[in-house]
Coordinates of C-alpha atoms in Angstrom, one line a residue:
M1 CA 105.1 122.1 118.7
D2 CA 102.4 124.5 117.9
L3 CA 100.0 123.0 115.6
S4 CA 97.2 125.4 115.8
A5 CA 95.5 127.1 112.7
T6 CA 97.7 130.0 113.0
S7 CA 100.8 127.8 112.6
K8 CA 99.4 126.3 109.5
H9 CA 98.5 129.5 108.1
W10 CA 102.3 130.5 108.6
R11 CA 103.5 127.0 107.0
V12 CA 101.2 127.8 104.1
C13 CA 102.8 131.4 103.7
A14 CA 106.2 129.6 103.8
L15 CA 105.0 127.5 100.9
V16 CA 103.5 130.0 98.9
A17 CA 106.6 132.2 99.1
T18 CA 108.9 129.3 98.0
V19 CA 106.5 128.2 95.2
A20 CA 106.8 131.7 94.0
A21 CA 110.4 131.9 94.2
V22 CA 110.8 128.8 92.0
G23 CA 108.3 130.2 89.5
A24 CA 110.9 133.5 89.4
I25 CA 114.1 131.3 89.3
V26 CA 112.6 128.9 86.2
S27 CA 111.5 132.1 84.3
T28 CA 114.8 133.0 83.9
Y29 CA 115.9 129.7 82.1
R30 CA 115.0 130.7 78.8
A31 CA 115.7 134.6 79.4
F32 CA 119.7 134.2 79.8
N33 CA 121.9 131.9 77.8
N34 CA 124.7 130.1 79.6
V35 CA 126.9 132.1 81.9
Y36 CA 130.5 131.4 81.7
D37 CA 131.1 128.4 83.7
E38 CA 128.1 126.1 83.1
P39 CA 129.3 124.4 80.0
A40 CA 132.5 123.0 82.2
H41 CA 130.2 122.0 84.7
V42 CA 127.7 120.2 82.4
A43 CA 130.7 118.5 80.7
T44 CA 132.5 117.3 83.9
G45 CA 129.5 115.9 85.3
M46 CA 128.6 114.1 82.0
E47 CA 131.9 112.3 82.3
W48 CA 130.9 111.2 85.7
L49 CA 127.8 109.8 84.5
S50 CA 128.8 108.5 81.1
R51 CA 132.3 106.9 81.8
G52 CA 132.5 106.8 85.7
T53 CA 135.5 109.2 85.7
F54 CA 136.0 112.8 87.1
T55 CA 139.5 113.6 85.1
L56 CA 138.3 116.8 83.2
D57 CA 138.7 119.0 86.0
P58 CA 138.9 117.7 89.6
Q59 CA 139.3 121.2 90.9
H60 CA 135.7 121.2 92.0
P61 CA 134.1 118.3 93.5
P62 CA 131.5 116.3 91.5
L63 CA 128.2 116.6 93.3
S64 CA 126.9 120.0 91.9
R65 CA 128.7 119.2 88.5
V66 CA 126.7 115.7 88.7
A67 CA 123.6 118.0 89.2
S68 CA 124.1 120.0 86.1
A69 CA 124.6 117.2 84.1
L70 CA 121.8 114.6 85.4
L71 CA 118.7 115.5 83.4
P72 CA 120.4 116.0 80.1
W73 CA 122.3 112.6 80.4
L74 CA 118.4 111.0 81.2
A75 CA 117.2 112.9 78.2
G76 CA 120.0 111.0 76.2
E77 CA 123.0 113.5 76.2
A78 CA 126.4 111.5 76.5
F79 CA 130.1 112.6 77.0
V80 CA 132.4 112.1 74.1
G81 CA 135.8 113.7 75.7
D82 CA 137.5 114.5 72.5
A83 CA 138.1 118.2 73.7
T84 CA 138.5 120.5 76.1
M85 CA 135.6 120.5 79.2
F86 CA 134.5 124.1 77.8
A87 CA 134.3 123.0 74.2
E88 CA 132.6 119.3 75.2
G89 CA 130.2 121.4 77.3
R90 CA 129.2 123.4 74.3
R91 CA 128.9 120.6 72.5
I92 CA 126.7 118.8 74.7
L93 CA 124.4 122.0 74.7
G94 CA 124.1 122.1 70.8
R95 CA 122.4 124.7 69.3
G96 CA 119.0 126.5 68.8
E97 CA 116.0 124.8 70.4
H98 CA 118.4 122.0 71.6
Y99 CA 120.9 124.4 73.4
G100 CA 117.6 126.0 75.3
R101 CA 116.0 122.7 76.4
T102 CA 119.6 121.4 77.4
L103 CA 120.4 124.3 79.2
T104 CA 117.1 124.4 81.1
L105 CA 117.4 120.7 82.1
A106 CA 120.9 121.5 83.5
R107 CA 119.6 124.3 85.4
L108 CA 116.8 122.4 86.6
G109 CA 119.1 119.8 88.1
H110 CA 119.9 122.7 91.0
L111 CA 116.4 123.5 92.3
P112 CA 116.8 120.3 94.8
F113 CA 119.6 122.6 96.5
F114 CA 117.5 125.6 96.7
L115 CA 114.6 123.8 98.3
F116 CA 116.8 122.2 100.7
M117 CA 118.2 125.8 101.5
V118 CA 114.5 126.8 102.1
L119 CA 114.0 123.7 104.2
V120 CA 116.9 124.1 106.6
T121 CA 116.1 127.7 106.8
W122 CA 112.8 127.2 107.9
Y123 CA 113.6 124.3 110.1
W124 CA 116.4 126.0 111.9
T125 CA 114.5 129.2 112.5
R126 CA 111.7 127.1 113.9
R127 CA 113.7 125.5 116.2
L128 CA 115.0 128.9 117.8
A129 CA 111.8 130.6 117.6
D130 CA 108.4 129.7 116.3
E131 CA 106.4 129.3 112.9
R132 CA 105.5 133.0 112.3
T133 CA 109.5 133.6 112.5
A134 CA 110.3 130.8 110.4
A135 CA 107.9 131.6 107.8
I136 CA 109.6 135.1 107.9
A137 CA 112.9 133.6 107.6
V138 CA 111.7 132.1 104.4
G139 CA 110.6 135.0 102.8
F140 CA 113.7 137.0 103.6
L141 CA 115.5 134.2 102.0
V142 CA 113.6 133.7 98.8
A143 CA 113.4 137.4 98.3
N144 CA 117.1 137.5 98.0
P145 CA 118.3 138.1 94.4
S146 CA 121.4 136.6 94.7
I147 CA 120.1 133.5 96.1
L148 CA 117.7 133.3 93.0
A149 CA 120.1 134.1 90.6
H150 CA 122.6 131.3 91.6
A151 CA 119.8 128.7 92.2
G152 CA 118.8 129.5 88.2
I153 CA 122.5 128.4 87.3
A154 CA 124.0 125.1 86.6
G155 CA 127.0 126.2 89.0
T156 CA 128.6 125.3 92.1
D157 CA 127.3 127.8 94.4
T158 CA 123.9 126.6 95.3
G159 CA 125.0 123.6 96.6
P160 CA 127.4 125.0 99.4
A161 CA 124.8 127.6 100.4
A162 CA 122.1 124.7 101.3
L163 CA 124.6 122.2 102.9
M164 CA 127.0 124.1 104.9
P165 CA 124.1 125.9 107.2
A166 CA 122.8 122.5 107.2
A167 CA 126.0 120.8 108.5
L168 CA 126.3 123.4 111.0
L169 CA 122.9 123.2 112.2
A170 CA 123.5 119.2 112.3
W171 CA 126.6 119.9 114.2
G172 CA 124.7 122.0 117.0
I173 CA 122.2 119.5 117.2
W174 CA 125.2 116.7 117.6
L175 CA 126.5 118.7 120.5
E176 CA 123.2 118.5 122.5
A177 CA 123.2 114.5 122.1
P178 CA 126.4 113.1 120.1
G179 CA 124.6 109.7 119.8
T180 CA 125.7 107.2 116.7
K181 CA 122.8 107.9 114.6
R182 CA 123.2 111.6 115.0
S183 CA 126.9 111.2 114.1
I184 CA 126.4 109.3 111.0
G185 CA 123.7 112.1 109.8
L186 CA 126.4 114.5 110.8
G187 CA 129.4 112.8 108.7
V188 CA 127.0 112.5 105.9
L189 CA 126.1 116.4 105.5
L190 CA 129.6 116.9 106.1
A191 CA 130.5 114.8 102.9
L192 CA 127.7 116.1 101.0
C193 CA 128.7 119.8 101.8
G194 CA 132.5 119.3 100.9
L195 CA 131.7 117.6 97.8
T196 CA 129.6 120.5 96.4
K197 CA 132.4 122.6 96.9
F198 CA 135.7 122.6 99.0
S199 CA 135.7 125.9 100.5
A200 CA 132.2 124.7 102.0
V201 CA 134.3 122.7 104.7
A202 CA 136.7 125.6 105.2
Y203 CA 133.9 127.7 105.9
W204 CA 132.2 125.1 108.1
L205 CA 135.2 124.6 110.5
P206 CA 135.5 127.8 111.9
A207 CA 131.8 128.0 112.3
A208 CA 131.7 124.8 114.1
M209 CA 134.5 125.8 116.1
I210 CA 132.8 128.8 117.6
V211 CA 129.5 126.9 117.8
A212 CA 131.5 124.3 120.1
L213 CA 133.0 127.0 122.3
L214 CA 129.6 128.5 122.8
Y215 CA 128.1 125.5 123.9
T216 CA 130.7 124.2 126.3
W217 CA 130.6 128.2 127.6
Q218 CA 126.8 127.8 128.2
N219 CA 126.9 124.0 129.7
P220 CA 130.4 123.9 131.1
R221 CA 129.6 120.2 132.6
E222 CA 129.4 118.9 129.1
M223 CA 132.7 120.2 127.8
L224 CA 133.9 117.9 125.1
F225 CA 137.5 117.4 126.4
L226 CA 135.8 116.5 129.8
A227 CA 132.8 114.3 128.6
G228 CA 135.2 110.8 128.3
A229 CA 136.8 109.5 125.6
R230 CA 134.9 106.4 125.7
R231 CA 131.3 108.2 125.3
L232 CA 132.4 110.3 122.6
F233 CA 134.7 107.3 120.8
V234 CA 132.0 105.3 118.9
P235 CA 130.0 108.5 117.7
V236 CA 133.0 110.2 116.4
L237 CA 134.1 107.4 114.6
A238 CA 130.4 106.9 113.0
M239 CA 130.9 110.4 112.0
L240 CA 134.5 110.2 110.4
A241 CA 133.6 106.8 108.6
S242 CA 130.4 107.7 107.4
G243 CA 131.5 110.8 105.9
A244 CA 134.6 108.9 104.4
V245 CA 132.5 106.5 102.8
M246 CA 130.2 109.0 101.4
T247 CA 133.1 111.0 100.0
W248 CA 134.4 107.8 98.7
A249 CA 131.2 107.0 97.0
M250 CA 131.0 110.0 95.3
Y251 CA 134.2 109.2 93.7
R252 CA 133.0 105.8 92.6
F253 CA 135.3 104.0 95.0
H254 CA 138.3 104.6 93.0
V255 CA 141.5 103.7 94.1
G256 CA 144.5 105.2 92.2
P257 CA 148.0 107.2 92.2
V258 CA 148.4 110.6 94.0
D259 CA 152.2 111.1 93.1
T260 CA 154.1 108.5 94.9
L261 CA 151.0 107.1 96.9
T262 CA 148.1 104.7 95.9
L263 CA 145.0 106.3 97.6
P264 CA 141.1 106.0 97.7
A265 CA 139.6 108.8 95.7
P266 CA 142.7 109.9 93.9
E267 CA 140.6 112.8 92.2
F268 CA 139.6 114.1 95.4
W269 CA 143.3 114.7 96.8
L270 CA 144.2 115.8 93.3
G271 CA 141.4 118.5 93.3
L272 CA 142.2 119.2 96.8
R273 CA 145.8 120.5 96.0
D274 CA 144.7 122.1 92.7
F275 CA 142.1 123.8 95.2
F276 CA 144.8 125.2 97.1
G277 CA 147.1 126.0 94.6
R278 CA 144.9 128.2 92.8
A279 CA 144.0 129.8 96.3
A280 CA 147.7 130.4 96.6
R281 CA 148.0 131.9 93.0
G282 CA 145.2 134.2 93.3
H283 CA 142.8 135.1 90.3
P284 CA 142.0 138.0 88.2
S285 CA 139.2 140.3 89.6
F286 CA 137.8 144.1 90.0
L287 CA 137.0 145.9 92.8
L288 CA 136.0 150.0 93.0
G289 CA 138.1 150.7 89.5
E290 CA 141.1 148.3 90.5
V291 CA 142.1 145.4 89.0
G292 CA 144.1 142.9 90.9
V293 CA 145.1 139.2 91.3
T294 CA 145.9 138.5 94.6
G295 CA 142.6 140.1 95.9
W296 CA 141.5 142.4 98.9
W297 CA 140.6 141.8 102.3
Y298 CA 137.6 143.9 102.0
Y299 CA 136.3 142.4 98.9
D300 CA 133.6 140.7 100.5
I301 CA 132.8 143.0 102.6
V302 CA 132.0 145.6 99.9
A303 CA 130.5 142.9 97.8
L304 CA 127.9 142.1 100.7
L305 CA 127.3 145.6 101.3
V306 CA 126.3 146.6 97.8
K307 CA 124.7 142.9 96.7
T308 CA 122.5 142.3 99.9
P309 CA 118.9 143.6 100.1
V310 CA 118.9 147.1 102.6
P311 CA 116.1 145.5 104.5
L312 CA 117.7 141.9 105.0
M313 CA 121.0 144.0 106.1
V314 CA 119.0 145.9 108.6
F315 CA 117.0 143.3 110.1
S316 CA 119.9 141.0 110.3
T317 CA 121.7 143.5 112.0
M318 CA 118.9 143.6 114.6
G319 CA 119.1 139.9 114.9
A320 CA 122.5 139.9 115.3
W321 CA 122.3 142.2 118.4
M322 CA 119.8 139.8 119.9
A323 CA 122.3 137.0 119.4
F324 CA 125.2 139.0 120.9
S325 CA 123.1 140.1 123.8
Q326 CA 122.1 136.7 124.4
V327 CA 125.6 135.6 124.9
R328 CA 126.4 138.5 127.0
S329 CA 123.5 137.4 129.6
V330 CA 124.6 133.7 129.5
R331 CA 128.2 135.0 130.6
R332 CA 126.2 137.2 133.3
G333 CA 124.9 134.2 134.7
A334 CA 121.3 134.5 133.4
P335 CA 119.4 131.4 132.8
A336 CA 119.4 129.3 129.8
H337 CA 116.5 128.9 127.5
G338 CA 116.6 125.3 126.0
A339 CA 116.2 125.1 122.2
R340 CA 116.1 129.4 122.4
L341 CA 119.4 129.5 123.8
P342 CA 121.6 129.3 120.4
F343 CA 120.8 132.6 118.8
A344 CA 124.3 132.9 118.4
A345 CA 125.2 130.0 115.9
P346 CA 123.6 131.4 112.9
L347 CA 125.8 134.7 113.6
A348 CA 128.9 132.6 114.2
G349 CA 128.2 131.0 110.7
V350 CA 128.1 134.3 109.2
L351 CA 131.1 135.7 110.8
A352 CA 133.1 132.4 110.1
V353 CA 132.3 132.5 106.2
L354 CA 133.3 136.3 106.2
V355 CA 136.7 135.9 107.8
V356 CA 137.3 132.8 105.6
A357 CA 136.2 134.5 102.5
S358 CA 138.1 137.7 103.5
A359 CA 141.6 135.9 104.1
A360 CA 141.3 134.0 100.9
R361 CA 143.0 135.5 97.8
V362 CA 140.7 134.5 95.3
D363 CA 137.7 137.0 95.0
L364 CA 135.1 135.9 92.5
G365 CA 132.1 137.8 93.6
V366 CA 129.1 137.6 96.2
R367 CA 128.7 133.9 94.8
L368 CA 131.2 132.8 96.9
D369 CA 129.4 134.1 100.1
L370 CA 126.2 132.6 99.6
P371 CA 126.4 130.3 102.7
I372 CA 125.9 133.6 104.6
Y373 CA 122.5 134.5 103.0
P374 CA 120.4 131.6 104.8
M375 CA 122.0 132.5 108.3
L376 CA 121.4 135.9 107.6
A377 CA 117.5 135.1 106.8
I378 CA 117.6 133.6 110.1
L379 CA 118.7 136.3 112.1
A380 CA 116.9 138.9 110.1
A381 CA 113.5 137.0 111.0
L382 CA 114.8 137.1 114.7
G383 CA 115.3 140.7 114.5
F384 CA 111.8 141.4 112.1
S385 CA 110.0 139.7 115.1
E386 CA 111.6 141.3 117.8
A387 CA 111.2 145.0 116.1
L388 CA 107.3 144.2 115.4
T389 CA 106.7 143.1 119.0
R390 CA 108.4 145.9 120.5
A391 CA 107.1 148.7 118.1
R392 CA 104.1 150.1 120.3
A393 CA 103.3 153.1 118.5
A394 CA 101.8 153.6 115.2
V395 CA 104.9 155.0 113.5
P396 CA 107.6 152.4 114.3
R397 CA 105.1 149.5 113.6
I398 CA 104.4 151.2 110.2
A399 CA 108.1 151.6 109.6
V400 CA 108.7 147.8 110.3
A401 CA 105.8 147.0 108.0
A402 CA 107.1 149.3 105.1
L403 CA 111.0 147.7 105.5
G404 CA 109.3 144.2 105.2
A405 CA 107.3 145.0 102.1
W406 CA 110.3 146.9 100.8
A407 CA 112.3 143.5 101.3
L408 CA 109.3 141.5 99.2
G409 CA 109.3 144.5 96.4
V410 CA 113.0 143.7 95.9
P411 CA 113.0 140.7 93.8
I412 CA 110.1 141.9 91.7
A413 CA 111.8 144.8 90.7
A414 CA 114.9 143.1 90.1
H415 CA 113.5 140.2 88.1
P416 CA 115.0 138.8 85.9
D417 CA 118.0 140.4 86.3
H418 CA 118.9 138.9 90.0
L419 CA 122.3 137.9 88.9
A420 CA 122.8 141.9 88.2
Y421 CA 120.9 143.2 91.4
F422 CA 123.1 145.9 93.3
N423 CA 121.4 147.9 96.1
V424 CA 120.8 151.5 96.6
F425 CA 124.1 151.8 98.0
A426 CA 125.9 150.8 94.5
G427 CA 124.5 154.5 92.9
R428 CA 123.5 154.4 89.4
E429 CA 127.0 152.8 88.2
P430 CA 127.6 149.7 90.0
S431 CA 130.3 148.5 87.0
K432 CA 132.7 150.7 88.7
I433 CA 132.6 148.6 91.9
L434 CA 132.1 145.3 90.7
V435 CA 131.8 143.3 87.5
E436 CA 132.1 139.4 86.7
S437 CA 129.6 137.5 88.1
N438 CA 128.2 140.3 90.1
L439 CA 127.2 142.1 87.2
D440 CA 128.5 140.4 84.0
W441 CA 128.7 136.8 83.6
G442 CA 128.1 136.3 79.8
Q443 CA 124.6 136.0 80.3
D444 CA 123.2 138.7 78.0
L445 CA 123.7 137.4 74.4
Y446 CA 119.8 136.7 73.8
R447 CA 119.2 140.3 74.5
L448 CA 122.0 141.2 72.0
R449 CA 120.4 139.2 69.5
D450 CA 117.3 140.5 69.5
V451 CA 118.7 144.0 69.7
S452 CA 120.7 143.2 66.5
N453 CA 117.9 141.8 64.8
A454 CA 115.5 144.5 65.7
M455 CA 118.0 147.2 64.5
G456 CA 118.9 145.6 61.4
I457 CA 122.5 145.2 62.3
D458 CA 124.5 142.7 59.7
S459 CA 128.1 143.5 61.1
L460 CA 128.5 143.1 64.6
R461 CA 131.7 142.5 66.6
V462 CA 131.7 141.7 70.1
H463 CA 134.0 141.7 73.2
Y464 CA 132.4 139.1 74.9
F465 CA 133.2 138.1 78.7
G466 CA 131.5 134.3 78.4
T467 CA 131.8 130.9 76.8
A468 CA 128.6 130.7 75.0
E469 CA 128.8 130.2 71.5
F470 CA 127.1 133.0 69.4
L471 CA 125.4 130.5 66.8
A472 CA 124.0 128.6 69.6
V473 CA 122.1 131.3 70.3
G474 CA 121.2 132.9 66.9
L475 CA 123.5 135.7 67.1
R476 CA 125.2 136.3 63.8
A477 CA 128.5 138.3 65.1
R478 CA 132.2 138.0 65.3
R479 CA 133.9 137.4 68.5
L480 CA 137.0 140.2 69.0
R481 CA 139.9 139.8 71.1
P482 CA 140.4 142.2 74.1
D483 CA 143.1 144.0 72.3
E484 CA 141.3 144.1 68.9
R485 CA 140.1 147.1 68.1
A486 CA 137.0 147.4 65.1
T487 CA 134.7 150.2 63.6
G488 CA 131.1 149.9 63.0
W489 CA 128.7 148.1 65.7
V490 CA 130.7 146.9 68.5
A491 CA 129.3 145.3 71.9
A492 CA 131.3 144.9 74.8
S493 CA 131.0 143.2 77.8
E494 CA 131.4 145.3 81.3
T495 CA 133.8 143.0 82.7
F496 CA 136.3 143.5 79.8
Y497 CA 135.5 147.2 80.0
A498 CA 136.5 147.4 83.3
G499 CA 139.7 145.8 82.7
V500 CA 139.7 142.4 84.1
W501 CA 141.5 139.8 81.6
S502 CA 142.1 142.5 79.4
D503 CA 143.9 144.8 81.4
S504 CA 143.7 148.1 79.6
S505 CA 142.8 147.4 76.3
L506 CA 139.2 148.4 75.9
H507 CA 140.1 151.6 77.7
W508 CA 139.8 153.4 74.2
L509 CA 135.9 152.7 74.0
R510 CA 135.8 155.5 76.8
S511 CA 136.2 158.4 74.6
Y512 CA 132.7 156.7 72.7
T513 CA 129.3 156.9 74.1
P514 CA 127.6 153.8 73.7
V515 CA 124.3 153.5 71.9
M516 CA 122.5 152.0 74.5
Q517 CA 122.7 149.3 77.3
V518 CA 122.0 145.7 76.2
G519 CA 120.6 144.0 79.4
K520 CA 122.9 144.8 82.3
S521 CA 126.0 143.5 80.9
I522 CA 126.7 144.8 77.6
R523 CA 127.5 148.3 75.8
L524 CA 126.5 148.6 72.2
Y525 CA 128.5 151.2 70.3
N526 CA 128.7 152.5 66.6
I527 CA 132.4 153.2 66.3
P528 CA 133.0 155.8 63.3
A529 CA 135.4 154.7 60.5
P530 CA 138.5 157.1 60.8
P531 CA 138.5 160.0 57.9

C-alpha cells in the first residue's frame, strides 16, 4: 500500500469531495417538500420500529424504510395505524415546522448509505489501481446529480446503489479465497442488499455469474466446479446461513402463514410474491411522448443517455474499453496482473444491471438504475487516468482536464435541482423525453407556495402529481382531479401534463401558454373564464 504524502493528499481530496457532496445533499432537505413515496416509506418503517410488524406494504423489504423512520422514531414519533400508509406517513410528518423537521430527520437516515457507497467506490478502485484513481472515482460519483438527488430522499433507491456494488466486490474477493470469514461477510452483504430492495439481488445474480466466469477463465485451475465439493461445502454453507439469519432477523424472527405453508419471515415471501406480481403487470410510465404500462426495452438506455453527466459517459466508455481489452489480452495468453486483473468486474456489473432493468416491464426512472453509477465511476476514473497518462501533447491534456472540470461543474450548475437534472442531450424540453421521478416527483410545492404568495394569488387550483398535503407546506390551494377543468390560476405537474396517470385529460392545457415555470416540475397558468 502506498502511504506516501502524495497518497495522503489524494485521500484528503476524496474526503473533501465527499464532505462537499454531503453539504449539497443536506442543503436540499428544506428546499423541497416530500416526494411521492416518502410518506409511505416513513409509515412502513415506523410500523416496524413501533410495533415490530411489517404488514402495511411488504412489497419493499424493510431496511431502507426503517432507515427513513429511525430518526423520527427516536425523536418521539410513533405508529398509529388507523389509515393507509400514505395517510399514516402524512400524519407522522405533520405540518409547518414539525413537517420540515421530521422530513429532515427521515432523509438524514439515508446518508449512511451514501457514505458507504463512496467508501465502496474508493476501496474497489484502489484495489484495481492506486490512490489517485480512487480519489478520482469518488469525484465522479459525488458529482453525479442523480446520486445526490436520491441520497437526499427518504426512499428505497440509495441503499441498493450502495449495497449491490459492495456485494459484487465481496463476491470477487470471495472467489480469490473462499474462506469461512469471507463467506459470512458475503452472506451478510447479500442479505442487506436484498433487504434494501428485492431488485438489487436480481441485479447482483447475473453480475456475479459473469464475474465467476471471468475468474475461472483467467484462473482455470481454480474453476469452482473443479475445486472440490468438500473444500467449498463449509464456505457456501456459512454464506447461505449468515444471509438467511440476517434476513430473518430483519423480519424480527417472525414465523407465520404464507398461503397454506408456515414459514419464517412470512412478510419476506409475501413481499416477493407482490414484487413479481407487480413486475408482471407493469406500471404506467412515459418515454419520448408516449404513455405505456408494460414499459419499453430501451427505456433505461434512453434514461441513462439523458440523465448521466456527459464527462462520466465519455470516461467510463474509455474505462470499459480498457476492461474489454484486458479480457481479450487474457484470452490471448497475456500474463495476469494480480489484483489489477479484474477490471472487467465493474463492467460486468454495469451490463448486468442494464440488461435486467431493460428486460423488466416496470419503468420508473433512472433511480432503478442507480447501482450502475458507482461502477461507472470506477470505469470513468480508470479511463480518465489512462487518458491523462497517454496525453503527451498540450492539446489532449487540456481536453482531458476540461472534461474533468466539466464533471465537477455539473452538480454546481444543477444545484439544488439534482432530481430534475438532464444533460445537454435532452435539449430544452426534457419533459418530452421523461417525467415522473426523473423530473417531477411532486417536489416543488414550497416553490409554488412562494410564487403564489409573491403574486398575491388568492385562488389556486392544482393538478398535483404527489402525496404532500398542501397545508403541511403552507400552500393555500385546492387539488383538482386530473380530468377536472378550472379557470383562473391553475398549476399543473409535468407528469400529469405529459399524460401519465391522467391519460389525455390535461391536453386541454396545451392550447394555453403558461405564465411561468415553477421550479422544474410545475407549470403555472392563468386560464381566462369563458365569455
